[in-house]
């Protein structure tokens, strides 16, 4: 399915293409965050779960498509990905993943200070400070990429 422009609307501007220097800086930030996450001991599946949960909350179809494929390549299962939006209601996620998902939600809904405090406190019970910081950085970075893709109206094309 491709993204269509409503009648009377202007065509989208792919801001990543329009401002490649800024986009390259964002990609470099993402690469640094990926390295920080690995150095902190966060596995790739956990990182992709954070990417997916933030993308779900933001409604970013392009990032959902991209990171679902990445999560599957990293070894996650279709079952877990299928219930990710309801992660609190299942026992399929580890304590570390649950902590990272709570941090991801608190980072994305940045106006809820109580949720942020609760997420940080819960994270510190199962994650190191380095892992907590890395999980927050992953959420911050994917939030930025979500905005780029949403505002650019990046299309998701059918596979087949």
Tab-separated table of C-alpha atoms in Angstrom:
chain	number	residue	atom	x	y	z
A	1	UNK	CA	0.000	0.000	0.000
A	2	UNK	CA	1.341	3.414	-0.838
A	3	UNK	CA	0.720	6.659	0.935
A	4	UNK	CA	-1.635	8.909	-1.007
A	5	UNK	CA	-1.980	12.647	-0.806
A	6	UNK	CA	-5.553	13.875	-0.258
A	7	UNK	CA	-7.068	16.081	-2.958
A	8	UNK	CA	-6.030	19.678	-2.450
A	9	UNK	CA	-3.080	18.772	-0.228
A	10	UNK	CA	0.496	19.374	-1.160
A	11	UNK	CA	2.789	16.492	-1.918
A	12	UNK	CA	4.893	15.351	1.017
A	13	UNK	CA	8.483	16.428	1.344
A	14	UNK	CA	10.825	13.583	2.222
A	15	UNK	CA	12.752	15.611	4.778
A	16	UNK	CA	15.515	12.996	4.914
A	17	UNK	CA	16.143	13.574	1.208
A	18	UNK	CA	15.528	17.325	1.342
A	19	UNK	CA	18.026	17.829	4.187
A	20	UNK	CA	20.524	14.967	3.849
A	21	UNK	CA	23.111	16.513	6.168
A	22	UNK	CA	20.621	16.630	9.054
A	23	UNK	CA	19.427	13.112	8.276
A	24	UNK	CA	23.011	11.775	8.213
A	25	UNK	CA	23.521	13.308	11.669
A	26	UNK	CA	20.424	11.465	12.906
A	27	UNK	CA	21.704	8.211	11.399
A	28	UNK	CA	25.075	8.771	13.091
A	29	UNK	CA	23.263	9.326	16.389
A	30	UNK	CA	21.371	6.085	15.851
A	31	UNK	CA	24.612	4.220	15.183
A	32	UNK	CA	26.142	5.647	18.374
A	33	UNK	CA	23.051	4.649	20.358
A	34	UNK	CA	23.179	1.136	18.906
A	35	UNK	CA	26.812	0.851	20.042
A	36	UNK	CA	25.966	2.199	23.522
A	37	UNK	CA	23.132	-0.327	23.823
A	38	UNK	CA	25.412	-3.203	22.812
A	39	UNK	CA	28.155	-2.038	25.189
A	40	UNK	CA	25.597	-1.868	28.004
A	41	UNK	CA	24.553	-5.449	27.284
A	42	UNK	CA	21.133	-4.835	25.741
A	43	UNK	CA	20.483	-7.509	23.163
A	44	UNK	CA	19.208	-6.687	19.696
A	45	UNK	CA	15.764	-8.193	20.335
A	46	UNK	CA	15.185	-5.876	23.296
A	47	UNK	CA	16.320	-2.873	21.241
A	48	UNK	CA	13.923	-3.807	18.437
A	49	UNK	CA	11.061	-4.252	20.911
A	50	UNK	CA	11.648	-0.683	22.084
A	51	UNK	CA	11.764	0.521	18.470
A	52	UNK	CA	8.507	-1.258	17.721
A	53	UNK	CA	6.632	-0.159	20.839
A	54	UNK	CA	7.526	3.494	20.313
A	55	UNK	CA	6.551	3.209	16.643
A	56	UNK	CA	3.210	1.678	17.677
A	57	UNK	CA	2.532	4.554	20.055
A	58	UNK	CA	3.428	7.110	17.391
A	59	UNK	CA	1.548	5.337	14.599
A	60	UNK	CA	4.564	5.191	12.293
A	61	UNK	CA	3.759	2.585	9.650
A	62	UNK	CA	7.140	2.831	7.936
A	63	UNK	CA	9.126	2.255	11.151
A	64	UNK	CA	6.761	-0.544	12.211
A	65	UNK	CA	7.432	-2.282	8.913
A	66	UNK	CA	11.189	-1.770	9.119
A	67	UNK	CA	11.603	-2.805	12.763
A	68	UNK	CA	9.261	-5.795	12.581
A	69	UNK	CA	11.571	-7.229	9.944
A	70	UNK	CA	14.620	-6.331	12.069
A	71	UNK	CA	13.119	-7.973	15.176
A	72	UNK	CA	12.418	-11.168	13.270
A	73	UNK	CA	15.985	-11.182	11.891
A	74	UNK	CA	17.273	-10.700	15.442
A	75	UNK	CA	15.397	-13.829	16.532
A	76	UNK	CA	12.119	-12.587	17.964
A	77	UNK	CA	8.930	-14.514	17.249
A	78	UNK	CA	5.756	-13.548	15.407
A	79	UNK	CA	3.781	-14.441	18.552
A	80	UNK	CA	5.626	-11.940	20.734
A	81	UNK	CA	5.512	-9.239	18.065
A	82	UNK	CA	1.794	-9.845	17.623
A	83	UNK	CA	1.055	-9.167	21.292
A	84	UNK	CA	3.580	-6.387	21.838
A	85	UNK	CA	0.908	-3.690	22.125
A	86	UNK	CA	-0.466	-5.626	25.137
A	87	UNK	CA	2.896	-6.578	26.649
A	88	UNK	CA	1.678	-5.923	30.196
A	89	UNK	CA	-1.023	-8.584	29.785
A	90	UNK	CA	1.259	-11.485	28.898
A	91	UNK	CA	4.170	-13.359	30.438
A	92	UNK	CA	6.015	-13.590	27.107
A	93	UNK	CA	8.471	-10.781	27.896
A	94	UNK	CA	11.433	-10.938	30.257
A	95	UNK	CA	11.763	-8.564	33.220
A	96	UNK	CA	14.465	-6.623	31.337
A	97	UNK	CA	12.244	-6.314	28.242
A	98	UNK	CA	9.304	-5.215	30.379
A	99	UNK	CA	11.445	-2.563	32.045
A	100	UNK	CA	12.693	-1.308	28.668
A	101	UNK	CA	9.162	-1.223	27.259
A	102	UNK	CA	7.947	0.830	30.236
A	103	UNK	CA	10.862	3.224	29.705
A	104	UNK	CA	9.991	3.436	26.004
A	105	UNK	CA	6.407	4.366	26.792
A	106	UNK	CA	7.435	6.911	29.431
A	107	UNK	CA	9.930	8.489	27.029
A	108	UNK	CA	7.329	8.722	24.273
A	109	UNK	CA	4.608	10.166	26.528
A	110	UNK	CA	7.052	12.672	27.974
A	111	UNK	CA	4.471	14.784	29.807
A	112	UNK	CA	3.663	12.097	32.410
A	113	UNK	CA	6.274	12.658	35.103
A	114	UNK	CA	4.778	10.039	37.432
A	115	UNK	CA	5.003	7.376	34.710
A	116	UNK	CA	8.602	8.399	34.024
A	117	UNK	CA	9.525	8.094	37.699
A	118	UNK	CA	7.801	4.716	37.998
A	119	UNK	CA	9.451	3.416	34.822
A	120	UNK	CA	12.919	4.506	35.957
A	121	UNK	CA	12.431	2.975	39.398
A	122	UNK	CA	11.218	-0.325	37.939
A	123	UNK	CA	14.038	-0.358	35.397
A	124	UNK	CA	16.689	0.083	38.080
A	125	UNK	CA	15.452	-3.118	39.730
A	126	UNK	CA	16.439	-5.222	36.693
A	127	UNK	CA	18.694	-3.058	34.512
A	128	UNK	CA	21.989	-1.364	35.245
A	129	UNK	CA	22.158	2.414	35.007
A	130	UNK	CA	24.023	2.011	31.693
A	131	UNK	CA	21.265	-0.260	30.363
A	132	UNK	CA	18.558	2.113	31.582
A	133	UNK	CA	20.236	5.069	29.901
A	134	UNK	CA	20.751	3.063	26.694
A	135	UNK	CA	17.091	1.994	26.591
A	136	UNK	CA	16.013	5.617	26.992
A	137	UNK	CA	18.405	6.656	24.204
A	138	UNK	CA	16.927	3.975	21.926
A	139	UNK	CA	13.446	5.369	22.625
A	140	UNK	CA	14.580	8.965	22.056
A	141	UNK	CA	16.191	8.040	18.748
A	142	UNK	CA	13.283	6.029	17.341
A	143	UNK	CA	10.918	8.843	18.346
A	144	UNK	CA	12.991	11.142	16.127
A	145	UNK	CA	12.957	8.677	13.227
A	146	UNK	CA	9.195	8.258	13.659
A	147	UNK	CA	8.741	11.993	13.225
A	148	UNK	CA	10.907	11.994	10.106
A	149	UNK	CA	8.914	9.153	8.514
A	150	UNK	CA	5.498	10.428	9.589
A	151	UNK	CA	6.124	13.991	8.416
A	152	UNK	CA	7.665	12.701	5.170
A	153	UNK	CA	4.776	10.267	4.678
A	154	UNK	CA	7.240	7.502	3.863
A	155	UNK	CA	5.263	4.780	2.106
A	156	UNK	CA	5.095	1.119	3.052
A	157	UNK	CA	4.957	-0.913	-0.102
A	158	UNK	CA	3.377	-4.345	-0.307
A	159	UNK	CA	5.834	-7.219	-0.323
A	160	UNK	CA	5.290	-10.233	-2.385
